[in-house]
Coordinates of C-alpha atoms and ligand atoms in Angstrom, one line a residue:
Chain A
M155 CA -91.0 -29.1 -38.8
R156 CA -89.6 -28.3 -42.4
A157 CA -86.2 -27.7 -41.1
Y158 CA -86.5 -31.1 -39.2
L159 CA -87.5 -32.9 -42.3
A160 CA -84.8 -31.2 -44.4
F161 CA -82.0 -32.0 -41.9
T162 CA -83.3 -35.6 -41.6
K163 CA -83.3 -36.0 -45.3
K164 CA -79.7 -34.6 -45.2
E165 CA -78.7 -37.4 -42.7
F166 CA -80.2 -40.1 -45.0
I167 CA -78.3 -38.6 -48.0
E168 CA -75.1 -38.7 -45.9
N169 CA -75.6 -42.3 -44.7
L170 CA -76.3 -43.4 -48.2
R171 CA -73.5 -41.5 -50.0
T172 CA -70.8 -42.3 -47.3
Y173 CA -71.8 -45.9 -47.6
K174 CA -72.8 -46.2 -43.9
L175 CA -76.3 -47.4 -44.8
L176 CA -74.9 -49.9 -47.3
I177 CA -72.4 -51.3 -44.7
L178 CA -75.1 -51.7 -42.1
L179 CA -77.5 -53.4 -44.4
A180 CA -74.8 -55.8 -45.8
V181 CA -73.5 -56.7 -42.3
F182 CA -77.0 -57.4 -41.0
L183 CA -78.0 -59.3 -44.1
L184 CA -74.8 -61.4 -43.6
F185 CA -75.9 -62.2 -40.1
G186 CA -79.4 -63.0 -41.2
V187 CA -78.0 -65.6 -43.5
M188 CA -75.2 -66.8 -41.3
S189 CA -77.2 -67.5 -38.1
P190 CA -79.4 -70.3 -39.4
L191 CA -76.7 -71.7 -41.7
V192 CA -74.2 -72.0 -38.9
A193 CA -76.8 -73.6 -36.6
K194 CA -77.7 -76.0 -39.5
L195 CA -74.2 -76.8 -40.8
V196 CA -71.9 -76.9 -37.8
P197 CA -73.3 -80.0 -36.2
E198 CA -73.4 -81.7 -39.5
I199 CA -69.8 -80.8 -40.3
M200 CA -68.7 -81.9 -36.8
Q201 CA -70.4 -85.2 -37.3
N202 CA -68.9 -86.0 -40.6
L203 CA -65.4 -84.8 -39.6
G204 CA -65.1 -86.7 -36.4
I205 CA -62.1 -85.5 -34.4
G206 CA -59.3 -87.9 -33.7
G207 CA -61.3 -90.9 -35.1
I208 CA -64.0 -90.4 -32.4
K209 CA -67.3 -90.0 -33.8
I210 CA -69.1 -87.2 -32.2
T211 CA -72.8 -87.3 -32.0
L212 CA -74.6 -84.1 -31.5
P213 CA -78.2 -83.6 -31.0
E214 CA -79.8 -82.5 -34.3
A215 CA -80.0 -78.7 -34.6
T216 CA -83.5 -77.1 -34.1
A217 CA -85.1 -73.8 -34.8
M218 CA -84.0 -72.6 -31.4
D219 CA -80.3 -73.1 -32.3
S220 CA -80.9 -70.7 -35.1
W221 CA -82.4 -68.1 -32.8
V222 CA -79.5 -68.6 -30.4
Q223 CA -77.1 -67.7 -33.3
F224 CA -79.1 -64.8 -34.3
F225 CA -79.2 -63.2 -30.8
K226 CA -75.5 -63.9 -30.4
N227 CA -74.5 -62.4 -33.7
V228 CA -76.8 -59.3 -33.6
G229 CA -76.2 -58.8 -29.7
Q230 CA -72.4 -58.8 -30.0
I231 CA -70.7 -58.1 -33.4
G232 CA -73.9 -56.5 -34.7
L233 CA -74.2 -53.9 -32.0
L234 CA -70.4 -53.3 -32.3
V235 CA -70.7 -52.6 -35.9
L236 CA -73.7 -50.3 -35.3
A237 CA -71.6 -48.5 -32.6
V238 CA -68.6 -48.0 -34.9
V239 CA -70.8 -46.8 -37.9
F240 CA -72.6 -44.2 -35.8
A241 CA -69.8 -43.1 -33.4
G242 CA -69.0 -40.2 -35.7
I243 CA -72.6 -39.1 -36.0
M244 CA -72.0 -35.9 -33.9
S245 CA -68.2 -35.7 -34.0
N246 CA -68.0 -35.6 -37.8
E247 CA -70.0 -32.3 -37.7
F248 CA -67.8 -30.8 -35.0
S249 CA -64.5 -31.8 -36.4
R250 CA -65.4 -30.7 -39.9
G251 CA -67.1 -27.5 -38.8
T252 CA -70.1 -28.2 -40.9
L253 CA -72.5 -27.2 -38.2
V254 CA -71.7 -23.6 -38.1
N255 CA -73.4 -22.8 -41.6
V256 CA -76.6 -24.7 -40.7
L257 CA -76.9 -23.3 -37.3
T258 CA -76.3 -19.7 -38.4
K259 CA -79.0 -20.3 -41.0
G260 CA -81.4 -20.6 -38.1
L261 CA -81.6 -24.4 -37.6
K262 CA -82.6 -25.0 -33.9
R263 CA -80.0 -27.0 -32.1
H264 CA -82.4 -29.6 -30.8
T265 CA -83.4 -30.2 -34.3
V266 CA -79.9 -31.4 -35.1
I267 CA -80.2 -34.0 -32.3
F268 CA -83.7 -35.2 -33.2
S269 CA -82.9 -35.5 -36.9
K270 CA -79.8 -37.5 -36.3
L271 CA -81.6 -39.7 -33.7
T272 CA -84.4 -40.2 -36.2
A273 CA -82.1 -41.2 -39.1
A274 CA -79.9 -43.5 -37.1
A275 CA -82.9 -45.1 -35.5
L276 CA -84.6 -45.8 -38.7
I277 CA -81.5 -47.2 -40.3
W278 CA -80.9 -49.4 -37.2
T279 CA -84.6 -50.6 -37.5
M280 CA -84.2 -51.4 -41.2
S281 CA -81.0 -53.3 -40.6
Y282 CA -82.4 -55.2 -37.8
L283 CA -85.7 -56.1 -39.6
L284 CA -83.8 -57.3 -42.6
C285 CA -81.6 -59.5 -40.4
L286 CA -84.7 -60.9 -38.6
A287 CA -86.7 -61.4 -41.8
V288 CA -83.9 -63.4 -43.4
T289 CA -83.2 -65.6 -40.4
Y290 CA -86.8 -66.2 -40.1
G291 CA -87.1 -67.3 -43.8
Y292 CA -84.2 -69.7 -43.5
T293 CA -85.3 -71.0 -40.2
V294 CA -88.9 -72.0 -41.3
Y295 CA -87.3 -73.5 -44.4
F296 CA -84.9 -75.7 -42.4
W297 CA -87.0 -76.6 -39.4
D298 CA -90.3 -76.7 -37.7
M299 CA -90.5 -73.5 -35.8
G300 CA -92.1 -75.0 -32.7
E301 CA -93.6 -73.1 -29.8
L302 CA -91.9 -69.9 -29.2
Q303 CA -92.8 -67.8 -26.1
H304 CA -92.8 -64.0 -25.7
V305 CA -91.9 -63.6 -29.4
F306 CA -92.5 -59.8 -29.5
L307 CA -90.8 -59.0 -26.3
A308 CA -87.7 -61.1 -27.1
F309 CA -87.2 -59.4 -30.4
F310 CA -88.4 -55.9 -29.4
S311 CA -85.9 -56.0 -26.5
M312 CA -82.9 -56.4 -28.7
W313 CA -84.1 -53.5 -31.0
L314 CA -84.7 -51.2 -28.0
F315 CA -81.2 -52.0 -26.6
G316 CA -79.8 -51.0 -30.1
L317 CA -81.7 -47.7 -29.8
L318 CA -80.2 -47.0 -26.4
L319 CA -76.8 -47.6 -28.0
V320 CA -77.5 -45.0 -30.7
V321 CA -78.6 -42.5 -28.0
L322 CA -75.5 -43.1 -25.9
L323 CA -73.3 -42.5 -29.1
I324 CA -75.1 -39.2 -29.7
L325 CA -74.7 -38.1 -26.1
G326 CA -71.0 -39.1 -26.2
G327 CA -70.4 -37.2 -29.4
T328 CA -72.2 -34.1 -28.0
L329 CA -70.3 -34.2 -24.8
F330 CA -66.8 -34.9 -26.0
K331 CA -67.1 -33.8 -29.7
T332 CA -64.9 -36.7 -30.8
F333 CA -65.4 -40.1 -32.4
I334 CA -63.5 -41.8 -29.6
G335 CA -65.5 -40.0 -26.9
S336 CA -68.7 -41.2 -28.4
L337 CA -67.4 -44.8 -28.6
L338 CA -66.0 -44.6 -25.2
L339 CA -69.1 -43.3 -23.5
A340 CA -71.3 -46.0 -25.2
G341 CA -68.8 -48.7 -24.5
G342 CA -68.2 -47.6 -21.0
A343 CA -72.0 -47.7 -20.3
V344 CA -72.3 -51.2 -21.8
V345 CA -69.3 -52.4 -19.6
A346 CA -70.8 -50.8 -16.6
M347 CA -74.1 -52.4 -17.1
T348 CA -72.5 -55.7 -17.7
L349 CA -70.5 -55.5 -14.4
L350 CA -73.7 -54.6 -12.6
N351 CA -75.3 -57.6 -14.0
I352 CA -73.3 -59.8 -11.7
S353 CA -75.8 -59.2 -9.0
P354 CA -78.8 -61.3 -9.9
K355 CA -81.3 -58.9 -8.1
I356 CA -80.4 -56.2 -10.6
Q357 CA -80.6 -58.3 -13.7
K358 CA -84.3 -57.7 -14.4
Y359 CA -83.9 -53.9 -14.2
N360 CA -80.6 -53.8 -16.2
P361 CA -81.0 -52.8 -19.8
V362 CA -78.1 -55.1 -20.8
T363 CA -80.4 -58.0 -20.1
L364 CA -82.3 -56.9 -23.2
C365 CA -79.5 -58.0 -25.5
G366 CA -78.3 -61.0 -23.6
D367 CA -81.0 -63.2 -22.4
N368 CA -83.5 -63.1 -25.2
T369 CA -83.4 -66.9 -26.1
A370 CA -84.2 -67.6 -22.4
L371 CA -87.4 -65.5 -23.0
L372 CA -88.1 -67.5 -26.2
T373 CA -87.8 -70.9 -24.6
G374 CA -89.9 -69.7 -21.6
V375 CA -87.1 -70.3 -19.2
K376 CA -87.5 -66.5 -18.3
N377 CA -90.8 -64.7 -17.9
A378 CA -92.0 -61.4 -19.3
S379 CA -91.7 -60.1 -15.7
D380 CA -87.9 -60.7 -15.9
F381 CA -87.7 -58.4 -18.9
V382 CA -90.4 -55.7 -18.5
P383 CA -88.7 -53.8 -15.8
A384 CA -85.5 -53.5 -17.9
V385 CA -87.6 -52.5 -20.9
I386 CA -89.1 -49.7 -18.9
I387 CA -85.8 -48.4 -17.6
C388 CA -84.3 -48.6 -21.1
I389 CA -87.2 -46.5 -22.5
A390 CA -86.7 -44.1 -19.7
L391 CA -83.0 -43.9 -20.3
V392 CA -83.6 -43.2 -24.0
V393 CA -85.8 -40.3 -23.2
V394 CA -83.6 -38.9 -20.5
L395 CA -80.3 -39.3 -22.3
T396 CA -81.8 -37.6 -25.4
T397 CA -82.9 -34.7 -23.3
V398 CA -79.5 -34.5 -21.7
S399 CA -77.9 -34.4 -25.2
V400 CA -80.2 -31.5 -26.2
V401 CA -79.5 -29.6 -23.1
V402 CA -75.7 -30.0 -23.3
F403 CA -75.7 -29.2 -27.0
D404 CA -77.7 -26.1 -26.4
R405 CA -74.8 -24.9 -24.1
K406 CA -71.9 -25.9 -26.4
Q407 CA -69.7 -23.3 -27.8
I408 CA -69.0 -24.0 -31.4
Chain B
M223 CA -77.9 6.3 -40.4
T224 CA -79.0 3.4 -38.1
D225 CA -76.6 0.9 -36.8
V226 CA -77.0 -2.6 -37.9
L227 CA -74.5 -3.9 -35.4
T228 CA -73.5 -2.6 -32.0
I229 CA -71.0 -4.0 -29.8
Q230 CA -70.6 -2.7 -26.2
N231 CA -68.0 -3.4 -23.6
L232 CA -67.6 -7.0 -24.9
T233 CA -65.3 -9.2 -23.0
K234 CA -64.2 -12.8 -23.6
S235 CA -61.5 -15.1 -22.1
F236 CA -60.5 -18.5 -22.9
G237 CA -59.2 -19.8 -19.6
K238 CA -56.8 -17.2 -18.3
E239 CA -56.2 -15.6 -21.7
T240 CA -58.3 -12.5 -22.1
V241 CA -58.9 -12.3 -25.9
I242 CA -61.6 -9.5 -26.0
D243 CA -61.2 -6.8 -23.4
G244 CA -63.9 -4.2 -23.4
L245 CA -64.5 -3.9 -27.1
T246 CA -67.0 -1.2 -28.3
F247 CA -67.9 -0.3 -31.8
S248 CA -70.9 -0.1 -34.2
V249 CA -71.4 -0.7 -37.8
P250 CA -73.8 1.8 -39.6
E251 CA -76.2 0.5 -42.3
G252 CA -74.9 0.4 -45.8
S253 CA -71.2 0.3 -45.1
I254 CA -68.5 -2.1 -46.1
F255 CA -66.8 -2.4 -42.8
G256 CA -63.2 -3.6 -42.5
F257 CA -62.4 -5.4 -39.2
I258 CA -58.7 -5.4 -39.0
G259 CA -56.3 -7.2 -36.7
K260 CA -53.3 -9.5 -36.9
N261 CA -53.7 -13.2 -36.5
G262 CA -55.0 -14.1 -33.1
A263 CA -56.3 -10.6 -32.4
G264 CA -59.7 -11.9 -31.7
K265 CA -61.6 -11.3 -34.9
T266 CA -63.1 -14.7 -35.3
T267 CA -64.0 -14.8 -31.6
T268 CA -65.9 -11.5 -31.9
M269 CA -67.8 -12.6 -35.0
K270 CA -68.8 -15.9 -33.4
M271 CA -70.1 -14.1 -30.4
T272 CA -72.1 -11.9 -32.7
L273 CA -73.7 -15.1 -34.1
G274 CA -74.4 -16.6 -30.8
L275 CA -71.9 -19.5 -31.4
L276 CA -69.7 -18.5 -28.5
A277 CA -70.9 -17.2 -25.2
A278 CA -69.6 -13.7 -24.3
D279 CA -68.3 -13.1 -20.7
S280 CA -69.8 -9.7 -20.4
G281 CA -71.0 -6.9 -22.7
E282 CA -73.9 -6.5 -25.1
I283 CA -74.2 -7.2 -28.8
T284 CA -77.3 -6.0 -30.8
V285 CA -78.0 -6.9 -34.3
C286 CA -80.8 -4.7 -36.0
G287 CA -81.7 -3.4 -32.6
E288 CA -82.3 -6.9 -31.1
R289 CA -80.0 -8.3 -28.5
V290 CA -77.9 -11.5 -29.2
S291 CA -78.1 -14.3 -26.8
F292 CA -75.9 -17.4 -26.8
G293 CA -77.2 -20.6 -28.1
Q294 CA -80.6 -20.1 -29.7
T295 CA -80.5 -16.9 -31.4
A296 CA -83.2 -15.2 -33.4
T297 CA -81.0 -12.5 -34.6
N298 CA -79.2 -14.8 -36.9
R299 CA -82.1 -14.4 -39.4
H300 CA -80.7 -10.9 -40.1
I301 CA -77.2 -12.2 -40.7
G302 CA -75.4 -14.1 -43.3
Y303 CA -72.1 -15.6 -42.2
L304 CA -69.2 -16.8 -44.1
L305 CA -66.6 -18.4 -41.7
D306 CA -62.9 -18.4 -42.4
V307 CA -62.7 -21.8 -43.7
P308 CA -66.2 -22.6 -44.8
E309 CA -67.0 -26.4 -44.6
F310 CA -69.8 -28.1 -46.4
Y311 CA -71.1 -31.5 -46.7
G312 CA -68.7 -32.8 -49.2
Y313 CA -71.0 -35.4 -50.6
M314 CA -73.5 -32.8 -51.6
R315 CA -73.7 -30.7 -54.8
P316 CA -73.9 -26.9 -54.7
K317 CA -77.6 -26.8 -55.6
E318 CA -78.5 -29.5 -53.0
Y319 CA -76.7 -27.6 -50.3
L320 CA -78.4 -24.3 -51.1
W321 CA -81.6 -26.2 -51.1
L322 CA -80.9 -27.5 -47.6
C323 CA -80.0 -24.0 -46.4
G324 CA -83.1 -22.6 -47.9
E325 CA -85.3 -25.2 -46.2
I326 CA -83.7 -24.6 -42.9
T327 CA -84.1 -20.9 -43.1
G328 CA -87.7 -21.2 -44.2
L329 CA -87.7 -19.8 -47.7
E330 CA -90.4 -20.9 -50.1
N331 CA -89.5 -23.4 -52.7
A332 CA -89.9 -21.1 -55.6
K333 CA -87.8 -18.6 -53.8
I334 CA -85.0 -21.0 -53.0
K335 CA -84.9 -21.9 -56.6
S336 CA -84.7 -18.5 -58.0
R337 CA -82.2 -17.2 -55.2
S338 CA -80.0 -20.2 -55.8
E339 CA -79.7 -19.7 -59.5
E340 CA -79.1 -16.0 -59.0
L341 CA -76.4 -16.4 -56.4
L342 CA -74.6 -19.2 -58.1
K343 CA -74.4 -16.9 -61.1
L344 CA -73.2 -14.0 -58.9
V345 CA -70.4 -16.1 -57.4
G346 CA -69.5 -17.8 -60.6
L347 CA -70.6 -21.3 -59.8
A348 CA -73.6 -21.5 -62.2
G349 CA -73.6 -24.8 -64.1
I350 CA -71.1 -26.4 -61.7
N351 CA -72.7 -29.6 -60.6
K352 CA -69.9 -31.7 -59.1
K353 CA -69.7 -32.7 -55.4
I354 CA -68.5 -30.0 -53.1
G355 CA -65.9 -32.3 -51.8
S356 CA -63.8 -31.8 -54.9
F357 CA -64.1 -27.9 -54.7
S358 CA -61.0 -25.7 -54.5
R359 CA -60.6 -23.4 -51.6
G360 CA -61.7 -20.5 -53.8
M361 CA -64.8 -22.3 -54.9
K362 CA -65.8 -23.1 -51.4
Q363 CA -65.3 -19.5 -50.5
R364 CA -67.6 -18.5 -53.3
L365 CA -70.3 -21.1 -52.4
G366 CA -69.9 -19.8 -48.8
I367 CA -71.0 -16.3 -50.0
A368 CA -73.8 -17.6 -51.9
Q369 CA -75.0 -19.6 -48.9
A370 CA -74.6 -16.5 -46.7
L371 CA -76.6 -14.4 -49.0
L372 CA -79.5 -16.9 -49.6
N373 CA -81.9 -15.4 -47.1
E374 CA -81.3 -11.8 -48.2
P375 CA -79.6 -10.8 -44.9
K376 CA -79.3 -7.2 -43.7
L377 CA -75.8 -7.9 -42.5
L378 CA -73.1 -10.1 -44.2
I379 CA -70.3 -11.1 -41.9
C380 CA -67.3 -12.6 -43.6
D381 CA -64.4 -13.9 -41.7
E382 CA -61.1 -13.4 -43.7
P383 CA -62.8 -14.2 -47.0
T384 CA -59.6 -13.4 -48.9
S385 CA -56.8 -14.6 -46.7
A386 CA -56.4 -18.0 -47.9
L387 CA -56.8 -17.1 -51.7
D388 CA -54.4 -16.2 -54.5
P389 CA -54.5 -12.7 -55.7
V390 CA -56.9 -13.5 -58.5
G391 CA -59.3 -15.3 -56.1
R392 CA -59.0 -12.3 -53.7
K393 CA -59.9 -9.8 -56.4
E394 CA -63.0 -12.0 -57.4
I395 CA -64.3 -12.1 -53.8
L396 CA -63.7 -8.4 -53.3
E397 CA -65.6 -7.7 -56.4
I398 CA -68.5 -9.9 -55.3
L399 CA -68.6 -8.0 -51.9
R400 CA -68.7 -4.7 -53.7
Q401 CA -71.6 -5.9 -55.8
V402 CA -73.7 -6.8 -52.9
K403 CA -73.1 -3.8 -50.9
D404 CA -76.2 -1.9 -52.1
K405 CA -78.4 -4.5 -50.6
T406 CA -76.6 -5.5 -47.5
T407 CA -74.1 -4.1 -45.0
V408 CA -70.9 -6.0 -45.1
I409 CA -68.4 -6.6 -42.3
F410 CA -65.2 -8.4 -43.3
S411 CA -62.2 -9.2 -41.2
T412 CA -58.8 -9.4 -42.5
H413 CA -55.1 -8.8 -41.9
I414 CA -54.5 -7.8 -45.5
I415 CA -54.6 -3.9 -45.5
S416 CA -54.6 -3.6 -49.4
D417 CA -57.9 -5.4 -49.5
V418 CA -59.4 -2.9 -46.9
E419 CA -58.2 0.0 -49.1
R420 CA -59.7 -1.5 -52.1
I421 CA -63.3 -1.8 -50.9
C422 CA -63.9 -0.7 -47.4
D423 CA -65.5 2.7 -46.3
R424 CA -65.1 2.2 -42.6
I425 CA -62.7 0.2 -40.5
A426 CA -62.0 -0.8 -37.0
V427 CA -58.6 -2.0 -35.9
L428 CA -58.5 -4.5 -33.1
D429 CA -55.4 -4.9 -31.0
K430 CA -55.0 -6.7 -27.7
G431 CA -58.7 -7.1 -27.5
R432 CA -59.5 -3.4 -27.8
L433 CA -60.2 -1.0 -30.4
A434 CA -56.9 0.7 -31.5
L435 CA -58.4 2.9 -34.3
S436 CA -61.8 3.3 -35.9
G437 CA -63.7 5.5 -38.3
T438 CA -64.4 6.1 -42.0
I439 CA -61.4 5.8 -44.3
A440 CA -61.8 9.4 -45.4
E441 CA -62.0 10.7 -41.7
L442 CA -58.9 8.7 -40.8
K443 CA -56.9 9.8 -43.8
A444 CA -57.8 13.4 -43.0
K445 CA -56.9 13.1 -39.4
H446 CA -53.7 11.3 -40.0
K447 CA -52.5 13.4 -42.8
S448 CA -48.9 12.9 -43.8
G449 CA -46.7 15.9 -44.7
G450 CA -45.9 15.0 -48.2
F451 CA -47.1 13.2 -51.2
T452 CA -45.8 10.7 -53.8
A453 CA -46.3 11.0 -57.6
T454 CA -45.8 7.9 -59.7
F455 CA -45.1 8.0 -63.3
D456 CA -45.2 5.5 -66.2
A457 CA -42.3 3.3 -66.9
G458 CA -41.6 5.1 -70.1
T459 CA -41.4 8.7 -68.6
D460 CA -38.0 10.4 -68.7
K461 CA -36.9 10.9 -65.1
E462 CA -34.5 13.7 -65.9
R463 CA -37.0 15.6 -67.8
V464 CA -39.5 15.5 -64.9
L465 CA -36.8 16.7 -62.5
G466 CA -35.8 19.3 -64.9
V467 CA -39.4 20.7 -65.1
L468 CA -39.7 20.6 -61.3
A469 CA -36.4 22.6 -61.0
E470 CA -37.4 25.1 -63.5
N471 CA -40.5 25.9 -61.3
H472 CA -38.5 26.0 -58.1
L473 CA -40.0 22.8 -56.9
Q474 CA -37.5 20.9 -55.0
P475 CA -38.3 17.2 -54.1
I476 CA -36.8 15.9 -50.8
G477 CA -36.3 12.5 -52.3
V478 CA -36.6 10.7 -55.6
E479 CA -37.3 7.0 -55.6
E480 CA -37.6 4.5 -58.4
T481 CA -40.7 2.5 -58.1
E482 CA -40.1 -1.2 -57.9
Q483 CA -42.3 -3.5 -59.9
T484 CA -44.4 -5.3 -57.2
I485 CA -44.6 -9.0 -57.5
E486 CA -48.4 -8.6 -57.1
N487 CA -48.6 -6.5 -60.2
L488 CA -46.4 -8.8 -62.1
F489 CA -48.3 -11.8 -61.0
M490 CA -51.6 -10.1 -62.2
E491 CA -50.1 -9.2 -65.6
V492 CA -48.9 -12.7 -66.3
I493 CA -52.1 -14.4 -65.1
L494 CA -54.7 -12.1 -66.5
Ligands
ADP559 N1 -61.9 -22.2 -28.6 C1 -60.8 -21.6 -28.1 N2 -60.2 -22.1 -27.0 C2 -59.0 -21.4 -26.5 N3 -58.5 -20.3 -27.1 C3 -59.1 -19.9 -28.2 C4 -60.2 -20.4 -28.8 N4 -60.6 -19.8 -29.9 C5 -59.6 -18.8 -30.1 N5 -58.7 -18.9 -29.0 C6 -57.6 -17.9 -28.8 O1 -58.1 -16.6 -28.9 C7 -57.2 -15.8 -29.7 C8 -58.1 -15.1 -30.7 O2 -58.4 -16.0 -31.7 P1 -59.2 -15.6 -33.0 O3 -60.5 -15.0 -32.6 O4 -59.4 -16.8 -33.8 O5 -58.2 -14.6 -33.7 P2 -58.3 -14.0 -35.1 O6 -59.6 -14.6 -35.8 O7 -58.3 -12.5 -35.0 O8 -57.1 -14.6 -35.9 C9 -56.1 -16.6 -30.1 O9 -55.0 -16.3 -29.2 C10 -56.6 -18.0 -30.0 O10 -55.6 -18.8 -29.5
MG560 MG1 -59.7 -15.8 -37.4

């Protein structure tokens, strides 16, 4: 337990001093501000501009437009930034050879994985909550929030998918020992899930739904029953893939 | 004398290349053991198997009587390891790093504090508080030794600790190793024979994955006695006079050679 805390602390120091924490917080803060502002301003600008002398009349923006922007930003570029920032989480240790010292000092190999997962998950959670809080603040300031359905499930789903991404990055880094390997495994998995999503029957089981259809859940177009199976499968994947990482890492020659 | 490390019939291949091929030797407690071999002989590979970082194909390794198993290995608690190019978290300071190591290895806080200070002093890094990322090779090597000695290991394994250093750095590292030998058995690998002669009392020579030669320095020298001897005189000595004295006593040298100044000696003179 002491070794776990010590190594987790080391992970935080690393993320702090190599500016990874700062980058993530800044990017997600930016998205937090941008989402409601874009939702608010774009229609107004379009209306005032008028293209080719034709006056465009857009329906006035609502709180939901702000949430559409939020899920789009976080679910696409946000997750991409998360992946790039954490793609080196395992490979950096392999390529620099920094693990040898700590492992020969008696650090259990599974502790390495659990510490890294803990730190990355906490940093992702902080970034995501910051983004959410800022968007929420602007949205209630600009608009009447109205009736939102399945609020917890909609926001939890996106967070859970981000966690799955972190787990995939750790597994990729453990398997291939490289930054690219980590990114390719996570990217490949997302592409594969997206392709599978073409079949409507699979959608409600597919984790990728958790970062794609959240607004449909908020508006009530989709039901909790369309999301819960994917949530369960995603949680199962997080557990299974973490276990696989531990088992693979135990057998790695260093 | 008990053996701290025994290696028996060890083999290891990478793909088709057999790197270690039936290696057997043991290291008695209290020795400074030179593990000699040219580049690529398999020294690092042997050491990493001893630490359970690499899996052996066959054979047995025991440390303090306990068998080493690949992966999770409890025997590492007896060992301090300095790898050939030690790497640290560059964003940490030396004390922070030793603190991390201490917590990982399960030392009490007070102990970590006292050991860290003691060791940083021993390796000449006391009072240095800059980030490890800006350390020179030699400083990293010295921090590596401090890190390896933190948990007072019975066995200190150093992989080519001097190879990458300039003569002054080498001398300092050898001096540190000599100082710790009372408390811990030291194995160090090298291809620099002069380093071995300076501090080792036992050696094993690794060649083609097997043991080519082993024993105490004294034994080996006795066994492989050469016929003659060399006497070296100061630069100021009159050569003709020495030869005259020898001739008067009916001692006829087979050859007379003028000692050349070695660059290493010159370097030392200029630097120190
Ligand atoms: N991970 C590895 N994969 C393949 N070959 C390796 C690996 N590590 C070492 N070797 C090979 O094993 C041989 C011994 O290497 P090593 O133990 O590093 O030698 P030394 O430390 O004596 O210089 C070399 O020929 C090297 O190319
Ligand atoms: Mg080597």
